[in-house]
mmCIF file of N, CA, C and O in Angstrom:
data_model
loop_
_atom_site.group_PDB
_atom_site.id
_atom_site.type_symbol
_atom_site.label_atom_id
_atom_site.label_comp_id
_atom_site.label_asym_id
_atom_site.label_seq_id
_atom_site.Cartn_x
_atom_site.Cartn_y
_atom_site.Cartn_z
ATOM 1 N N MET A 1 0.870 -1.224 0.015
ATOM 2 C CA MET A 1 -0.062 0.012 0.079
ATOM 3 C C MET A 1 0.811 1.296 -0.014
ATOM 4 O O MET A 1 0.650 2.122 -0.661
ATOM 5 N N ALA A 2 1.907 1.254 0.823
ATOM 6 C CA ALA A 2 2.800 2.444 0.931
ATOM 7 C C ALA A 2 4.194 2.031 0.313
ATOM 8 O O ALA A 2 4.632 0.993 0.645
ATOM 9 N N LYS A 3 4.624 2.988 -0.434
ATOM 10 C CA LYS A 3 6.018 2.725 -1.054
ATOM 11 C C LYS A 3 7.006 2.741 0.062
ATOM 12 O O LYS A 3 6.931 3.552 0.955
ATOM 13 N N PRO A 4 7.919 1.771 -0.125
ATOM 14 C CA PRO A 4 9.124 1.650 0.977
ATOM 15 C C PRO A 4 9.721 2.925 0.949
ATOM 16 O O PRO A 4 9.998 3.676 -0.068
ATOM 17 N N LYS A 5 10.281 3.395 2.207
ATOM 18 C CA LYS A 5 11.023 4.584 2.264
ATOM 19 C C LYS A 5 12.324 4.447 1.566
ATOM 20 O O LYS A 5 12.848 5.528 0.998
ATOM 21 N N GLN A 6 12.985 3.390 1.629
ATOM 22 C CA GLN A 6 14.289 3.320 1.095
ATOM 23 C C GLN A 6 14.418 1.897 0.564
ATOM 24 O O GLN A 6 13.932 0.965 1.187
ATOM 25 N N VAL A 7 15.347 1.577 -0.448
ATOM 26 C CA VAL A 7 15.567 0.305 -0.830
ATOM 27 C C VAL A 7 16.822 -0.140 0.063
ATOM 28 O O VAL A 7 17.737 0.602 0.140
ATOM 29 N N PRO A 8 16.836 -1.459 0.355
ATOM 30 C CA PRO A 8 17.887 -2.062 1.228
ATOM 31 C C PRO A 8 19.234 -1.793 0.391
ATOM 32 O O PRO A 8 19.253 -1.818 -0.876
ATOM 33 N N LYS A 9 20.441 -1.747 1.031
ATOM 34 C CA LYS A 9 21.695 -1.453 0.471
ATOM 35 C C LYS A 9 22.068 -2.498 -0.521
ATOM 36 O O LYS A 9 22.473 -2.203 -1.584
ATOM 37 N N GLY A 10 21.929 -3.685 -0.216
ATOM 38 C CA GLY A 10 22.226 -4.872 -1.161
ATOM 39 C C GLY A 10 21.141 -5.133 -2.080
ATOM 40 O O GLY A 10 21.400 -6.181 -2.894
ATOM 41 N N GLY A 11 20.136 -4.411 -2.213
ATOM 42 C CA GLY A 11 18.857 -4.747 -2.992
ATOM 43 C C GLY A 11 17.879 -5.617 -2.217
ATOM 44 O O GLY A 11 18.068 -5.812 -1.094
ATOM 45 N N TRP A 12 16.869 -5.973 -2.854
ATOM 46 C CA TRP A 12 15.695 -6.790 -2.227
ATOM 47 C C TRP A 12 16.094 -8.198 -2.126
ATOM 48 O O TRP A 12 16.553 -8.805 -3.117
ATOM 49 N N ASP A 13 16.093 -8.842 -0.983
ATOM 50 C CA ASP A 13 16.189 -10.160 -0.688
ATOM 51 C C ASP A 13 14.970 -10.667 -0.013
ATOM 52 O O ASP A 13 14.156 -9.745 0.465
ATOM 53 N N PRO A 14 14.725 -12.009 0.095
ATOM 54 C CA PRO A 14 13.564 -12.338 0.854
ATOM 55 C C PRO A 14 13.329 -11.801 2.255
ATOM 56 O O PRO A 14 12.252 -11.433 2.609
ATOM 57 N N LEU A 15 14.405 -11.655 2.953
ATOM 58 C CA LEU A 15 14.031 -11.280 4.276
ATOM 59 C C LEU A 15 13.833 -9.705 4.356
ATOM 60 O O LEU A 15 13.040 -9.223 5.192
ATOM 61 N N SER A 16 14.548 -8.868 3.369
ATOM 62 C CA SER A 16 14.017 -7.404 3.423
ATOM 63 C C SER A 16 12.640 -7.296 2.889
ATOM 64 O O SER A 16 11.951 -6.265 3.309
ATOM 65 N N ILE A 17 12.120 -8.096 1.946
ATOM 66 C CA ILE A 17 10.788 -8.042 1.428
ATOM 67 C C ILE A 17 9.786 -8.428 2.568
ATOM 68 O O ILE A 17 8.877 -7.710 2.852
ATOM 69 N N LYS A 18 10.146 -9.361 3.350
ATOM 70 C CA LYS A 18 9.312 -9.789 4.484
ATOM 71 C C LYS A 18 9.184 -8.639 5.501
ATOM 72 O O LYS A 18 8.168 -8.369 6.123
ATOM 73 N N ALA A 19 10.394 -8.152 5.747
ATOM 74 C CA ALA A 19 10.522 -7.062 6.744
ATOM 75 C C ALA A 19 9.737 -5.821 6.428
ATOM 76 O O ALA A 19 8.993 -5.292 7.071
ATOM 77 N N GLU A 20 9.797 -5.522 5.202
ATOM 78 C CA GLU A 20 8.968 -4.326 4.629
ATOM 79 C C GLU A 20 7.426 -4.562 4.723
ATOM 80 O O GLU A 20 6.682 -3.749 5.156
ATOM 81 N N LEU A 21 7.110 -5.874 4.474
ATOM 82 C CA LEU A 21 5.723 -6.267 4.487
ATOM 83 C C LEU A 21 5.248 -6.061 6.020
ATOM 84 O O LEU A 21 4.132 -5.489 6.245
ATOM 85 N N HIS A 22 5.973 -6.610 6.919
ATOM 86 C CA HIS A 22 5.665 -6.503 8.318
ATOM 87 C C HIS A 22 5.674 -5.087 8.991
ATOM 88 O O HIS A 22 4.873 -4.678 9.768
ATOM 89 N N ARG A 23 6.519 -4.210 8.369
ATOM 90 C CA ARG A 23 6.647 -2.718 8.766
ATOM 91 C C ARG A 23 5.294 -2.095 8.321
ATOM 92 O O ARG A 23 4.868 -1.178 9.023
ATOM 93 N N GLN A 24 4.661 -2.521 7.347
ATOM 94 C CA GLN A 24 3.500 -2.137 6.786
ATOM 95 C C GLN A 24 2.188 -2.801 7.355
ATOM 96 O O GLN A 24 1.100 -2.674 6.855
ATOM 97 N N HIS A 25 2.453 -3.619 8.425
ATOM 98 C CA HIS A 25 1.466 -4.415 9.122
ATOM 99 C C HIS A 25 0.706 -5.426 8.178
ATOM 100 O O HIS A 25 -0.497 -5.512 8.131
ATOM 101 N N MET A 26 1.558 -6.104 7.366
ATOM 102 C CA MET A 26 1.027 -7.126 6.332
ATOM 103 C C MET A 26 1.926 -8.402 6.568
ATOM 104 O O MET A 26 3.013 -8.220 6.781
ATOM 105 N N THR A 27 1.182 -9.524 6.410
ATOM 106 C CA THR A 27 1.918 -10.725 6.467
ATOM 107 C C THR A 27 1.677 -11.375 5.002
ATOM 108 O O THR A 27 0.870 -11.020 4.316
ATOM 109 N N MET A 28 2.527 -12.492 4.841
ATOM 110 C CA MET A 28 2.408 -13.103 3.662
ATOM 111 C C MET A 28 1.050 -13.971 3.584
ATOM 112 O O MET A 28 0.421 -14.035 2.522
ATOM 113 N N ALA A 29 0.695 -14.417 4.667
ATOM 114 C CA ALA A 29 -0.744 -15.136 4.646
ATOM 115 C C ALA A 29 -1.830 -14.138 4.359
ATOM 116 O O ALA A 29 -2.776 -14.416 3.656
ATOM 117 N N LYS A 30 -1.707 -12.998 5.018
ATOM 118 C CA LYS A 30 -2.906 -11.986 4.822
ATOM 119 C C LYS A 30 -2.777 -11.521 3.344
ATOM 120 O O LYS A 30 -3.925 -11.350 2.799
ATOM 121 N N LEU A 31 -1.598 -11.452 2.788
ATOM 122 C CA LEU A 31 -1.660 -11.003 1.303
ATOM 123 C C LEU A 31 -2.152 -12.071 0.462
ATOM 124 O O LEU A 31 -2.930 -11.795 -0.511
ATOM 125 N N ALA A 32 -1.854 -13.336 0.757
ATOM 126 C CA ALA A 32 -2.472 -14.452 -0.028
ATOM 127 C C ALA A 32 -3.995 -14.474 0.132
ATOM 128 O O ALA A 32 -4.619 -14.617 -0.953
ATOM 129 N N GLU A 33 -4.508 -14.266 1.261
ATOM 130 C CA GLU A 33 -6.035 -14.351 1.411
ATOM 131 C C GLU A 33 -6.513 -13.020 0.666
ATOM 132 O O GLU A 33 -7.696 -13.284 0.198
ATOM 133 N N ALA A 34 -6.017 -12.013 0.731
ATOM 134 C CA ALA A 34 -6.493 -10.903 0.048
ATOM 135 C C ALA A 34 -6.558 -11.175 -1.379
ATOM 136 O O ALA A 34 -7.322 -10.478 -2.218
ATOM 137 N N ASN A 35 -5.772 -12.009 -1.989
ATOM 138 C CA ASN A 35 -5.818 -12.313 -3.336
ATOM 139 C C ASN A 35 -6.445 -13.537 -3.639
ATOM 140 O O ASN A 35 -6.393 -14.077 -4.741
ATOM 141 N N GLY A 36 -7.159 -14.155 -2.705
ATOM 142 C CA GLY A 36 -8.071 -15.378 -2.968
ATOM 143 C C GLY A 36 -7.237 -16.549 -3.140
ATOM 144 O O GLY A 36 -7.681 -17.586 -3.788
ATOM 145 N N LYS A 37 -6.042 -16.632 -2.514
ATOM 146 C CA LYS A 37 -5.210 -17.782 -2.649
ATOM 147 C C LYS A 37 -5.080 -18.451 -1.267
ATOM 148 O O LYS A 37 -5.222 -17.855 -0.241
ATOM 149 N N ASP A 38 -4.564 -19.708 -1.216
ATOM 150 C CA ASP A 38 -4.287 -20.509 0.041
ATOM 151 C C ASP A 38 -2.974 -19.758 0.657
ATOM 152 O O ASP A 38 -1.866 -19.578 -0.047
ATOM 153 N N PRO A 39 -3.135 -19.403 1.972
ATOM 154 C CA PRO A 39 -1.942 -18.735 2.609
ATOM 155 C C PRO A 39 -0.621 -19.574 2.586
ATOM 156 O O PRO A 39 0.454 -19.055 2.451
ATOM 157 N N LYS A 40 -0.788 -20.917 2.565
ATOM 158 C CA LYS A 40 0.423 -21.776 2.556
ATOM 159 C C LYS A 40 1.168 -21.776 1.276
ATOM 160 O O LYS A 40 2.316 -21.883 1.155
ATOM 161 N N SER A 41 0.418 -21.509 0.204
ATOM 162 C CA SER A 41 1.146 -21.335 -1.066
ATOM 163 C C SER A 41 2.010 -20.314 -1.354
ATOM 164 O O SER A 41 2.789 -20.135 -2.144
ATOM 165 N N MET A 42 1.823 -19.094 -0.597
ATOM 166 C CA MET A 42 2.531 -17.991 -0.732
ATOM 167 C C MET A 42 4.026 -18.074 -0.372
ATOM 168 O O MET A 42 4.912 -17.442 -0.854
ATOM 169 N N SER A 43 4.377 -19.084 0.539
ATOM 170 C CA SER A 43 5.719 -19.327 0.866
ATOM 171 C C SER A 43 6.537 -19.988 -0.228
ATOM 172 O O SER A 43 7.822 -19.800 -0.044
ATOM 173 N N HIS A 44 5.872 -20.401 -1.271
ATOM 174 C CA HIS A 44 6.641 -21.024 -2.308
ATOM 175 C C HIS A 44 7.309 -20.017 -3.285
ATOM 176 O O HIS A 44 8.209 -20.214 -4.128
ATOM 177 N N VAL A 45 7.004 -18.660 -3.089
ATOM 178 C CA VAL A 45 7.443 -17.554 -3.868
ATOM 179 C C VAL A 45 8.936 -17.482 -3.739
ATOM 180 O O VAL A 45 9.757 -16.983 -4.560
ATOM 181 N N TRP A 46 9.571 -17.901 -2.635
ATOM 182 C CA TRP A 46 11.031 -17.848 -2.329
ATOM 183 C C TRP A 46 11.741 -18.897 -3.154
ATOM 184 O O TRP A 46 12.935 -18.723 -3.370
ATOM 185 N N LYS A 47 11.143 -19.928 -3.374
ATOM 186 C CA LYS A 47 11.666 -21.145 -3.900
ATOM 187 C C LYS A 47 11.506 -21.341 -5.503
ATOM 188 O O LYS A 47 12.508 -21.833 -6.159
ATOM 189 N N ARG A 48 10.461 -20.850 -5.901
ATOM 190 C CA ARG A 48 10.096 -20.951 -7.307
ATOM 191 C C ARG A 48 9.308 -19.845 -7.823
ATOM 192 O O ARG A 48 8.605 -19.164 -6.948
ATOM 193 N N PRO A 49 9.302 -19.525 -9.090
ATOM 194 C CA PRO A 49 8.522 -18.341 -9.548
ATOM 195 C C PRO A 49 7.052 -18.591 -9.414
ATOM 196 O O PRO A 49 6.574 -19.730 -9.836
ATOM 197 N N LEU A 50 6.394 -17.680 -8.868
ATOM 198 C CA LEU A 50 4.896 -17.719 -8.753
ATOM 199 C C LEU A 50 4.333 -16.336 -9.093
ATOM 200 O O LEU A 50 4.574 -15.337 -8.411
ATOM 201 N N ALA A 51 3.984 -16.364 -10.428
ATOM 202 C CA ALA A 51 3.646 -15.041 -10.931
ATOM 203 C C ALA A 51 2.630 -14.218 -10.207
ATOM 204 O O ALA A 51 2.870 -13.014 -9.980
ATOM 205 N N TRP A 52 1.658 -14.930 -9.653
ATOM 206 C CA TRP A 52 0.563 -14.135 -8.732
ATOM 207 C C TRP A 52 1.108 -13.604 -7.555
ATOM 208 O O TRP A 52 0.827 -12.575 -7.096
ATOM 209 N N ALA A 53 1.938 -14.385 -6.850
ATOM 210 C CA ALA A 53 2.546 -14.037 -5.675
ATOM 211 C C ALA A 53 3.488 -12.901 -5.711
ATOM 212 O O ALA A 53 3.465 -11.922 -5.135
ATOM 213 N N GLU A 54 4.309 -12.988 -6.783
ATOM 214 C CA GLU A 54 5.368 -11.847 -7.149
ATOM 215 C C GLU A 54 4.560 -10.574 -7.464
ATOM 216 O O GLU A 54 4.900 -9.488 -6.942
ATOM 217 N N GLU A 55 3.485 -10.797 -8.196
ATOM 218 C CA GLU A 55 2.623 -9.562 -8.531
ATOM 219 C C GLU A 55 1.938 -8.892 -7.244
ATOM 220 O O GLU A 55 1.878 -7.804 -7.174
ATOM 221 N N ALA A 56 1.377 -9.824 -6.452
ATOM 222 C CA ALA A 56 0.744 -9.386 -5.268
ATOM 223 C C ALA A 56 1.785 -8.571 -4.303
ATOM 224 O O ALA A 56 1.402 -7.463 -3.770
ATOM 225 N N ILE A 57 2.882 -9.077 -3.997
ATOM 226 C CA ILE A 57 3.978 -8.535 -3.368
ATOM 227 C C ILE A 57 4.372 -7.140 -3.881
ATOM 228 O O ILE A 57 4.387 -6.245 -3.350
ATOM 229 N N ALA A 58 4.603 -7.091 -5.239
ATOM 230 C CA ALA A 58 4.892 -5.902 -5.991
ATOM 231 C C ALA A 58 3.908 -4.834 -5.919
ATOM 232 O O ALA A 58 4.341 -3.676 -5.730
ATOM 233 N N ASP A 59 2.630 -5.239 -6.038
ATOM 234 C CA ASP A 59 1.565 -4.265 -5.987
ATOM 235 C C ASP A 59 1.407 -3.641 -4.474
ATOM 236 O O ASP A 59 1.234 -2.499 -4.520
ATOM 237 N N PHE A 60 1.616 -4.598 -3.568
ATOM 238 C CA PHE A 60 1.448 -4.062 -2.267
ATOM 239 C C PHE A 60 2.611 -3.079 -1.896
ATOM 240 O O PHE A 60 2.395 -2.008 -1.266
ATOM 241 N N LEU A 61 3.756 -3.407 -2.241
ATOM 242 C CA LEU A 61 4.950 -2.534 -1.980
ATOM 243 C C LEU A 61 5.128 -1.398 -2.968
ATOM 244 O O LEU A 61 6.004 -0.538 -2.724
ATOM 245 N N GLU A 62 4.341 -1.386 -3.931
ATOM 246 C CA GLU A 62 4.454 -0.332 -5.071
ATOM 247 C C GLU A 62 5.865 -0.225 -5.594
ATOM 248 O O GLU A 62 6.374 0.836 -5.785
ATOM 249 N N THR A 63 6.393 -1.404 -5.793
ATOM 250 C CA THR A 63 7.665 -1.531 -6.373
ATOM 251 C C THR A 63 7.674 -2.607 -7.543
ATOM 252 O O THR A 63 6.957 -3.606 -7.371
ATOM 253 N N PRO A 64 8.284 -2.304 -8.600
ATOM 254 C CA PRO A 64 8.315 -3.233 -9.762
ATOM 255 C C PRO A 64 8.841 -4.601 -9.321
ATOM 256 O O PRO A 64 9.774 -4.633 -8.590
ATOM 257 N N LYS A 65 8.166 -5.658 -9.815
ATOM 258 C CA LYS A 65 8.630 -7.117 -9.481
ATOM 259 C C LYS A 65 9.962 -7.334 -10.079
ATOM 260 O O LYS A 65 10.668 -8.059 -9.603
ATOM 261 N N GLU A 66 10.403 -6.613 -11.108
ATOM 262 C CA GLU A 66 11.751 -6.801 -11.745
ATOM 263 C C GLU A 66 12.732 -6.361 -10.706
ATOM 264 O O GLU A 66 13.921 -6.815 -10.512
ATOM 265 N N LYS A 67 12.346 -5.346 -9.696
ATOM 266 C CA LYS A 67 13.469 -4.907 -8.645
ATOM 267 C C LYS A 67 13.324 -5.775 -7.441
ATOM 268 O O LYS A 67 14.354 -6.063 -6.746
ATOM 269 N N LEU A 68 12.176 -6.374 -7.149
ATOM 270 C CA LEU A 68 12.003 -7.291 -6.095
ATOM 271 C C LEU A 68 12.710 -8.604 -6.211
ATOM 272 O O LEU A 68 13.158 -9.412 -5.444
ATOM 273 N N PHE A 69 12.526 -9.085 -7.481
ATOM 274 C CA PHE A 69 13.018 -10.509 -7.920
ATOM 275 C C PHE A 69 13.796 -10.302 -9.168
ATOM 276 O O PHE A 69 13.621 -10.725 -10.276
ATOM 277 N N PRO A 70 15.086 -9.713 -8.948
ATOM 278 C CA PRO A 70 15.853 -9.422 -10.140
ATOM 279 C C PRO A 70 16.444 -10.636 -10.764
ATOM 280 O O PRO A 70 16.696 -10.660 -12.104
ATOM 281 N N GLY A 71 16.648 -11.851 -10.135
ATOM 282 C CA GLY A 71 17.180 -12.999 -10.769
ATOM 283 C C GLY A 71 16.035 -13.621 -11.658
ATOM 284 O O GLY A 71 16.543 -14.495 -12.482
ATOM 285 N N ARG A 72 14.857 -13.171 -11.581
ATOM 286 C CA ARG A 72 13.848 -14.012 -12.416
ATOM 287 C C ARG A 72 13.310 -13.050 -13.598
ATOM 288 O O ARG A 72 12.655 -13.583 -14.416
ATOM 289 N N TYR A 73 13.805 -11.968 -13.707
ATOM 290 C CA TYR A 73 13.304 -10.957 -14.719
ATOM 291 C C TYR A 73 14.559 -10.474 -15.393
ATOM 292 O O TYR A 73 15.529 -10.041 -14.764
ATOM 293 N N PRO A 74 14.609 -10.056 -16.689
ATOM 294 C CA PRO A 74 13.572 -10.368 -17.619
ATOM 295 C C PRO A 74 13.452 -11.923 -17.898
ATOM 296 O O PRO A 74 14.419 -12.668 -17.743
ATOM 297 N N LYS A 75 12.236 -12.409 -18.349
ATOM 298 C CA LYS A 75 12.098 -13.788 -18.537
ATOM 299 C C LYS A 75 12.787 -14.063 -19.831
ATOM 300 O O LYS A 75 12.602 -13.365 -20.801
ATOM 301 N N THR A 76 13.504 -15.238 -19.898
ATOM 302 C CA THR A 76 14.228 -15.609 -21.128
ATOM 303 C C THR A 76 13.348 -16.252 -22.046
ATOM 304 O O THR A 76 12.297 -16.828 -21.563
ATOM 305 N N THR A 77 13.569 -16.231 -23.347
ATOM 306 C CA THR A 77 12.702 -16.724 -24.368
ATOM 307 C C THR A 77 13.408 -18.068 -24.782
ATOM 308 O O THR A 77 14.471 -18.565 -24.408
ATOM 309 N N ALA A 78 12.624 -18.895 -25.504
ATOM 310 C CA ALA A 78 13.137 -20.157 -25.962
ATOM 311 C C ALA A 78 14.223 -19.939 -26.825
ATOM 312 O O ALA A 78 14.319 -18.938 -27.641
ATOM 313 N N ARG A 79 15.309 -20.778 -26.713
ATOM 314 C CA ARG A 79 16.423 -20.638 -27.586
ATOM 315 C C ARG A 79 16.530 -21.760 -28.574
ATOM 316 O O ARG A 79 16.093 -22.894 -28.427
ATOM 317 N N ILE A 80 17.140 -21.358 -29.695
ATOM 318 C CA ILE A 80 17.214 -22.365 -30.799
ATOM 319 C C ILE A 80 18.714 -23.076 -30.615
ATOM 320 O O ILE A 80 19.740 -22.323 -30.353
ATOM 321 N N LEU A 81 18.655 -24.351 -30.488
ATOM 322 C CA LEU A 81 19.960 -25.063 -30.250
ATOM 323 C C LEU A 81 20.684 -25.097 -31.548
ATOM 324 O O LEU A 81 20.161 -25.495 -32.520
ATOM 325 N N ASP A 82 21.925 -24.908 -31.500
ATOM 326 C CA ASP A 82 22.835 -25.114 -32.678
ATOM 327 C C ASP A 82 23.611 -26.450 -32.505
ATOM 328 O O ASP A 82 24.122 -26.701 -31.420
ATOM 329 N N SER A 83 23.676 -27.143 -33.634
ATOM 330 C CA SER A 83 24.357 -28.450 -33.541
ATOM 331 C C SER A 83 25.803 -28.384 -33.250
ATOM 332 O O SER A 83 26.329 -29.297 -32.769
ATOM 333 N N LYS A 84 26.380 -27.258 -33.493
ATOM 334 C CA LYS A 84 27.789 -27.149 -33.337
ATOM 335 C C LYS A 84 28.158 -27.097 -31.809
ATOM 336 O O LYS A 84 29.323 -27.289 -31.432
ATOM 337 N N TYR A 85 27.114 -26.787 -30.892
ATOM 338 C CA TYR A 85 27.439 -26.879 -29.539
ATOM 339 C C TYR A 85 26.917 -28.135 -28.774
ATOM 340 O O TYR A 85 27.000 -28.122 -27.703
ATOM 341 N N ALA A 86 26.459 -28.959 -29.596
ATOM 342 C CA ALA A 86 26.052 -30.119 -29.098
ATOM 343 C C ALA A 86 27.163 -31.054 -28.470
ATOM 344 O O ALA A 86 28.185 -31.061 -29.030
ATOM 345 N N THR A 87 26.794 -31.710 -27.369
ATOM 346 C CA THR A 87 27.903 -32.490 -26.858
ATOM 347 C C THR A 87 27.807 -33.901 -27.329
ATOM 348 O O THR A 87 27.000 -34.416 -28.193
ATOM 349 N N TYR A 88 28.897 -34.670 -27.108
ATOM 350 C CA TYR A 88 28.969 -35.981 -27.559
ATOM 351 C C TYR A 88 27.822 -36.882 -27.151
ATOM 352 O O TYR A 88 27.414 -37.870 -27.817
ATOM 353 N N ALA A 89 27.283 -36.707 -25.924
ATOM 354 C CA ALA A 89 26.194 -37.448 -25.516
ATOM 355 C C ALA A 89 24.992 -37.231 -26.222
ATOM 356 O O ALA A 89 24.070 -38.134 -26.285
ATOM 357 N N ALA A 90 24.811 -36.086 -26.829
ATOM 358 C CA ALA A 90 23.627 -35.766 -27.652
ATOM 359 C C ALA A 90 23.620 -36.387 -29.063
ATOM 360 O O ALA A 90 22.830 -36.483 -29.792
ATOM 361 N N ARG A 91 24.950 -36.861 -29.544
ATOM 362 C CA ARG A 91 25.110 -37.337 -30.864
ATOM 363 C C ARG A 91 25.691 -38.755 -30.787
ATOM 364 O O ARG A 91 26.763 -38.987 -31.335
ATOM 365 N N PRO A 92 25.023 -39.814 -30.254
ATOM 366 C CA PRO A 92 25.540 -41.191 -30.129
ATOM 367 C C PRO A 92 25.813 -41.827 -31.409
ATOM 368 O O PRO A 92 26.710 -42.638 -31.590
ATOM 369 N N LYS A 93 25.019 -41.522 -32.427
ATOM 370 C CA LYS A 93 25.323 -42.137 -33.756
ATOM 371 C C LYS A 93 26.493 -41.822 -34.404
ATOM 372 O O LYS A 93 27.210 -42.680 -34.992
ATOM 373 N N GLN A 94 27.028 -40.569 -34.320
ATOM 374 C CA GLN A 94 28.111 -40.273 -34.848
ATOM 375 C C GLN A 94 29.264 -40.719 -34.148
ATOM 376 O O GLN A 94 30.328 -41.142 -34.724
ATOM 377 N N ILE A 95 29.257 -40.977 -32.815
ATOM 378 C CA ILE A 95 30.294 -41.570 -32.077
ATOM 379 C C ILE A 95 30.468 -43.045 -32.512
ATOM 380 O O ILE A 95 31.578 -43.493 -32.712
ATOM 381 N N ALA A 96 29.412 -43.682 -32.681
ATOM 382 C CA ALA A 96 29.550 -45.021 -33.120
ATOM 383 C C ALA A 96 30.023 -45.320 -34.503
ATOM 384 O O ALA A 96 30.911 -46.148 -34.725
ATOM 385 N N SER A 97 29.782 -44.424 -35.395
ATOM 386 C CA SER A 97 30.387 -44.485 -36.648
ATOM 387 C C SER A 97 31.821 -44.184 -36.644
ATOM 388 O O SER A 97 32.596 -44.807 -37.465
ATOM 389 N N ALA A 98 32.188 -43.142 -35.811
ATOM 390 C CA ALA A 98 33.545 -42.908 -35.764
ATOM 391 C C ALA A 98 34.557 -44.080 -35.134
ATOM 392 O O ALA A 98 35.566 -44.270 -35.489
ATOM 393 N N ASP A 99 33.818 -44.776 -34.163
ATOM 394 C CA ASP A 99 34.553 -45.881 -33.590
ATOM 395 C C ASP A 99 34.622 -47.011 -34.644
ATOM 396 O O ASP A 99 35.704 -47.644 -34.656
ATOM 397 N N ARG A 100 33.681 -47.243 -35.482
ATOM 398 C CA ARG A 100 33.865 -48.301 -36.547
ATOM 399 C C ARG A 100 34.803 -47.871 -37.466
ATOM 400 O O ARG A 100 35.621 -48.783 -37.969
ATOM 401 N N GLU A 101 34.981 -46.570 -37.873
ATOM 402 C CA GLU A 101 36.079 -46.345 -38.828
ATOM 403 C C GLU A 101 37.396 -46.473 -38.225
ATOM 404 O O GLU A 101 38.495 -46.936 -38.919
ATOM 405 N N ALA A 102 37.620 -46.166 -36.874
ATOM 406 C CA ALA A 102 38.900 -46.462 -36.089
ATOM 407 C C ALA A 102 39.203 -47.856 -36.030
ATOM 408 O O ALA A 102 40.483 -48.238 -35.912
ATOM 409 N N ALA A 103 38.282 -48.670 -35.935
ATOM 410 C CA ALA A 103 38.556 -50.159 -35.677
ATOM 411 C C ALA A 103 38.932 -50.886 -37.040
ATOM 412 O O ALA A 103 39.578 -50.826 -37.793
#
């Protein structure tokens, strides 16, 4: 609801995010209930990306989710794999034919 007075020195981490929520008299469970979700599911936001939880925290703190969770944003897109970077494990047929030639 209220914008944090200052950003922590090292940036946002889970403890500083929770501390800021508590400073504003909000808990993770209350925030989940306010968004119609199970309070227990909110704790998973620290272990894996949960878009709705990240958005709820960012909206409450009036801080972009990119600043709260910098390791998760920007989201990467699908990559095209290039055969020249493939490992030998990915090309077993070529290894077998090279072995036959050597024998």
